[in-house]
Tab-separated table of C-alpha atoms and ligand atoms in Angstrom:
chain	number	residue	atom	x	y	z
A	1228	UNK	CA	74.602	152.641	63.003
A	1229	UNK	CA	77.948	150.898	61.951
A	1230	UNK	CA	77.741	149.851	58.249
A	1231	UNK	CA	77.991	145.856	58.214
A	1232	UNK	CA	80.897	144.342	55.970
A	1233	UNK	CA	78.287	143.092	53.449
A	1234	UNK	CA	75.704	145.979	52.487
A	1235	UNK	CA	74.138	147.628	49.511
A	1236	UNK	CA	76.997	150.186	49.656
A	1237	UNK	CA	79.004	148.376	46.604
A	1238	UNK	CA	76.095	148.197	44.307
A	1239	UNK	CA	75.220	152.074	44.465
A	1240	UNK	CA	75.916	153.660	40.783
A	1241	UNK	CA	78.109	156.472	40.243
A	1242	UNK	CA	75.419	158.765	38.907
A	1243	UNK	CA	72.622	159.189	41.415
A	1244	UNK	CA	69.167	159.308	39.609
A	1245	UNK	CA	66.250	157.293	40.757
A	1246	UNK	CA	65.883	155.621	37.591
A	1247	UNK	CA	69.665	154.536	37.906
A	1248	UNK	CA	69.156	153.604	41.594
A	1249	UNK	CA	66.076	151.444	40.802
A	1250	UNK	CA	68.018	149.667	38.080
A	1251	UNK	CA	71.054	148.883	40.247
A	1252	UNK	CA	68.973	147.848	43.316
A	1253	UNK	CA	67.362	145.181	41.207
A	1254	UNK	CA	70.597	143.079	41.336
A	1255	UNK	CA	71.364	143.986	44.884
A	1256	UNK	CA	72.794	141.191	46.961
A	1257	UNK	CA	73.931	143.291	49.823
A	1258	UNK	CA	72.364	140.882	52.372
A	1259	UNK	CA	70.613	137.592	52.155
A	1260	UNK	CA	67.258	138.910	51.723
A	1261	UNK	CA	67.224	138.947	47.869
A	1262	UNK	CA	67.358	135.070	48.017
A	1263	UNK	CA	64.032	134.421	49.049
A	1264	UNK	CA	61.940	137.221	47.591
A	1265	UNK	CA	60.682	137.736	44.176
A	1266	UNK	CA	62.088	140.896	43.311
A	1267	UNK	CA	63.610	144.312	44.727
A	1268	UNK	CA	60.761	146.799	45.347
A	1269	UNK	CA	62.437	150.119	45.134
A	1270	UNK	CA	60.946	153.479	46.218
A	1271	UNK	CA	58.539	155.063	43.719
A	1272	UNK	CA	57.187	158.745	43.027
A	1273	UNK	CA	58.308	162.087	41.935
A	1274	UNK	CA	61.987	163.006	42.376
A	1275	UNK	CA	61.102	166.191	43.290
A	1276	UNK	CA	58.635	165.177	46.097
A	1277	UNK	CA	58.431	167.256	49.201
A	1278	UNK	CA	57.412	164.349	51.383
A	1279	UNK	CA	59.322	160.948	51.543
A	1280	UNK	CA	57.450	158.216	53.159
A	1281	UNK	CA	59.392	155.423	54.359
A	1282	UNK	CA	58.009	151.894	55.306
A	1283	UNK	CA	59.411	148.671	56.788
A	1284	UNK	CA	59.846	146.449	53.949
A	1285	UNK	CA	57.761	145.335	51.098
A	1286	UNK	CA	55.093	142.776	51.922
A	1287	UNK	CA	53.592	139.745	50.078
A	1288	UNK	CA	51.585	141.938	47.864
A	1289	UNK	CA	54.407	144.299	47.112
A	1290	UNK	CA	57.014	141.426	46.587
A	1291	UNK	CA	54.400	140.136	43.764
A	1292	UNK	CA	53.826	143.359	42.170
A	1293	UNK	CA	57.181	145.166	42.440
A	1294	UNK	CA	55.705	148.101	43.694
A	1295	UNK	CA	55.723	149.532	47.531
A	1296	UNK	CA	52.473	149.871	49.554
A	1297	UNK	CA	49.868	148.358	47.139
A	1298	UNK	CA	48.640	145.855	49.414
A	1299	UNK	CA	46.447	146.437	52.781
A	1300	UNK	CA	48.851	148.850	54.487
A	1301	UNK	CA	48.979	150.742	51.183
A	1302	UNK	CA	45.105	150.954	51.151
A	1303	UNK	CA	45.157	152.590	54.686
A	1304	UNK	CA	47.896	154.825	53.804
A	1305	UNK	CA	46.244	156.095	50.675
A	1306	UNK	CA	43.007	156.778	52.647
A	1307	UNK	CA	44.586	158.752	55.251
A	1308	UNK	CA	46.845	160.789	52.896
A	1309	UNK	CA	43.571	161.429	50.652
A	1310	UNK	CA	41.830	162.492	53.914
A	1311	UNK	CA	44.451	164.843	55.011
A	1312	UNK	CA	44.774	166.396	51.429
A	1313	UNK	CA	48.035	164.943	50.409
A	1314	UNK	CA	48.194	163.229	47.289
A	1315	UNK	CA	50.161	160.255	46.496
A	1316	UNK	CA	51.508	161.991	43.490
A	1317	UNK	CA	53.311	164.454	45.656
A	1318	UNK	CA	55.122	161.725	47.532
A	1319	UNK	CA	57.929	159.649	47.035
A	1320	UNK	CA	57.237	156.351	48.921
A	1321	UNK	CA	59.950	153.751	49.760
A	1322	UNK	CA	60.975	151.236	52.626
A	1323	UNK	CA	64.061	150.826	54.940
A	1324	UNK	CA	64.573	147.398	53.517
A	1325	UNK	CA	63.776	146.724	49.769
A	1326	UNK	CA	63.275	142.806	49.909
A	1327	UNK	CA	60.229	140.861	51.495
A	1328	UNK	CA	61.544	139.029	54.393
A	1329	UNK	CA	59.117	136.143	55.210
A	1330	UNK	CA	58.696	132.684	56.583
A	1331	UNK	CA	56.298	130.051	55.535
A	1332	UNK	CA	53.066	129.616	57.681
A	1333	UNK	CA	50.878	127.119	55.907
A	1334	UNK	CA	50.481	128.295	52.359
A	1335	UNK	CA	51.122	131.894	53.367
A	1336	UNK	CA	54.212	133.869	53.274
A	1337	UNK	CA	54.237	135.352	56.820
A	1338	UNK	CA	55.934	138.693	57.203
A	1339	UNK	CA	59.223	138.654	59.378
A	1340	UNK	CA	60.743	141.795	60.925
A	1341	UNK	CA	64.109	142.579	59.033
A	1342	UNK	CA	67.038	142.601	61.474
A	1343	UNK	CA	69.119	145.172	62.668
A	1344	UNK	CA	72.090	143.943	60.315
A	1345	UNK	CA	69.653	143.856	57.564
A	1346	UNK	CA	68.366	147.404	58.117
A	1347	UNK	CA	71.940	148.519	58.038
A	1348	UNK	CA	72.888	146.743	55.011
A	1349	UNK	CA	70.104	148.126	52.914
A	1350	UNK	CA	70.507	151.725	54.399
A	1351	UNK	CA	72.685	153.017	51.432
A	1352	UNK	CA	69.818	152.864	49.333
A	1353	UNK	CA	67.721	154.870	51.580
A	1354	UNK	CA	70.543	157.389	51.960
A	1355	UNK	CA	70.823	157.710	48.105
A	1356	UNK	CA	67.047	158.120	47.676
A	1357	UNK	CA	67.255	160.849	50.271
A	1358	UNK	CA	70.107	162.537	48.401
A	1359	UNK	CA	68.309	162.479	44.842
A	1360	UNK	CA	65.031	163.486	45.939
A	1361	UNK	CA	65.914	165.949	48.721
A	1362	UNK	CA	62.488	166.151	50.268
A	1363	UNK	CA	61.400	168.828	52.714
A	1364	UNK	CA	60.088	166.301	55.080
A	1365	UNK	CA	60.823	162.510	55.704
A	1366	UNK	CA	58.067	160.614	57.327
A	1367	UNK	CA	59.055	157.345	59.060
A	1368	UNK	CA	56.186	154.727	59.129
A	1369	UNK	CA	56.966	152.539	62.037
A	1370	UNK	CA	59.874	151.950	64.114
A	1371	UNK	CA	62.052	150.039	61.436
A	1372	UNK	CA	61.992	153.156	59.170
A	1373	UNK	CA	62.997	155.376	62.201
A	1374	UNK	CA	65.944	152.794	63.086
A	1375	UNK	CA	67.065	153.460	59.557
A	1376	UNK	CA	66.881	157.063	59.141
A	1377	UNK	CA	68.159	157.832	62.943
A	1378	UNK	CA	70.741	155.137	62.292
A	1379	UNK	CA	70.290	153.483	65.666
A	1380	UNK	CA	67.653	151.748	67.521
A	1381	UNK	CA	65.016	154.013	68.640
A	1382	UNK	CA	61.379	153.632	70.363
A	1383	UNK	CA	58.495	154.723	68.383
A	1384	UNK	CA	56.937	156.733	71.277
A	1385	UNK	CA	60.029	158.613	72.215
A	1386	UNK	CA	59.940	159.946	68.560
A	1387	UNK	CA	56.482	159.909	67.530
A	1388	UNK	CA	54.884	163.367	66.485
A	1389	UNK	CA	57.562	165.644	66.218
A	1390	UNK	CA	60.313	166.551	63.810
A	1391	UNK	CA	63.864	165.590	64.264
A	1392	UNK	CA	67.102	166.295	62.606
A	1393	UNK	CA	69.199	163.087	61.804
A	1394	UNK	CA	72.623	162.225	60.289
A	1395	UNK	CA	71.151	162.017	56.934
A	1396	UNK	CA	68.375	164.530	56.772
A	1397	UNK	CA	66.594	167.116	58.627
A	1398	UNK	CA	62.812	167.431	59.441
A	1399	UNK	CA	62.216	163.791	60.087
A	1400	UNK	CA	58.640	163.115	61.358
A	1401	UNK	CA	57.802	159.612	63.016
A	1402	UNK	CA	54.490	157.794	63.058
A	1403	UNK	CA	52.953	154.363	63.495
A	1404	UNK	CA	53.226	152.050	60.577
A	1405	UNK	CA	49.656	151.678	58.872
A	1406	UNK	CA	49.880	147.717	58.983
A	1407	UNK	CA	50.145	148.169	62.991
A	1408	UNK	CA	46.596	149.734	62.856
A	1409	UNK	CA	45.170	146.572	61.356
A	1410	UNK	CA	46.649	144.406	64.371
A	1411	UNK	CA	44.646	146.466	67.167
A	1412	UNK	CA	42.007	143.716	68.114
A	1413	UNK	CA	39.249	145.965	68.813
A	1414	UNK	CA	37.465	147.918	66.350
A	1415	UNK	CA	36.925	150.945	68.705
A	1416	UNK	CA	40.661	151.057	69.481
A	1417	UNK	CA	41.615	150.509	65.552
A	1418	UNK	CA	39.413	153.471	64.660
A	1419	UNK	CA	41.001	155.568	67.350
A	1420	UNK	CA	44.564	154.744	66.404
A	1421	UNK	CA	43.772	155.387	62.813
A	1422	UNK	CA	42.445	158.797	63.753
A	1423	UNK	CA	45.683	159.422	65.550
A	1424	UNK	CA	47.735	158.436	62.556
A	1425	UNK	CA	45.748	160.729	60.249
A	1426	UNK	CA	46.195	163.554	62.795
A	1427	UNK	CA	49.958	162.894	62.445
A	1428	UNK	CA	49.873	163.185	58.777
A	1429	UNK	CA	47.868	166.153	58.985
A	1430	UNK	CA	50.713	167.830	61.382
A	1431	UNK	CA	53.022	167.145	58.355
A	1432	UNK	CA	50.705	168.662	55.744
A	1433	UNK	CA	50.617	171.719	58.114
A	1434	UNK	CA	54.322	171.966	58.597
A	1435	UNK	CA	54.617	172.044	54.951
A	1436	UNK	CA	52.175	174.921	54.511
A	1437	UNK	CA	53.514	176.964	57.345
B	2813	URA	N1	54.489	147.714	54.483
B	2813	URA	C1	55.620	148.517	54.237
B	2813	URA	O1	56.335	148.724	55.399
B	2813	URA	N2	56.083	148.673	53.173
B	2813	URA	C2	55.391	148.467	52.051
B	2813	URA	O2	55.708	148.686	50.945
B	2813	URA	C3	54.215	147.541	52.184
B	2813	URA	C4	53.819	147.244	53.569
B	2814	SF4	FE1	70.302	144.665	48.973
B	2814	SF4	FE2	68.301	145.624	50.696
B	2814	SF4	FE3	67.753	143.563	49.403
B	2814	SF4	FE4	69.458	143.307	51.235
B	2814	SF4	S1	67.403	143.957	51.406
B	2814	SF4	S2	69.836	142.359	49.046
B	2814	SF4	S3	70.675	145.217	50.933
B	2814	SF4	S4	68.176	145.628	48.403
C-alpha cells in the first residue's frame, strides 16, 4: 500500500512511546476524518502486551468516550476473550483508523467504512504502535484491519484462521470483526458465528502457550 501524500507520517513523534504517540495523535490531521469526529481514539493497553488486537475504527460510543472497543462490539469482544481465558489487561487494543467516520441517518451517526486512502493515511500510527508494543501476535478483527497490516487489499476468507507474516510484523492472525457478528439476521447463525469467532481466539491463545 503506497503512502498517500497526506498521512499521519508527519505527526509521528521522534520518541516512540505509547504515551507520546497518544498525545501526538490527538492533533493528527493526516486525513479528513478528524473534521467530523469528536476526538482521536488511540490504542490502549499494556505496552508489553503479547497480543495486539486491531479493529477497524472507533464507533459512535468510542468516539464519545475516547476509548477503543467500549461499545457493543467491545462487549462481544470482552465476552469472547474472557471465555478463552485472555484478559483484557494482557492485550493492547487499537484500530486501523483512529477517527470515527460516519454519516447522518436521522438522529443517529451511522458508521461508514473507511476508504483505502484513509486506511493508508492512518497506517503510520499502527506501525508505530507495533514497533513500541512488539507483540507476539497481532490479531486483525475484520478486513479493514487486515488491509492495513498486510498493506494491500485482502479478502477475509482467504486469510482467516491462520498465522501470516506481513511487511510490518510477523504472526498475524485474521478473524471476523465482532460487530459483523451482530449483523447476522438469524439468531442461530449469530450463535454459530460467535462460536467460530471464539474458536479463532482460542487458537491464538493456544499458539501463545505452545
Ligand atoms: N469497532 C471497531 O473496529 N473498533 C472499535 O473501537 C469499536 C468498534
Ligand atoms: Fe490522522 Fe488517522 Fe485521524 Fe486520519 S483517521 S486524521 S490519519 S488519526
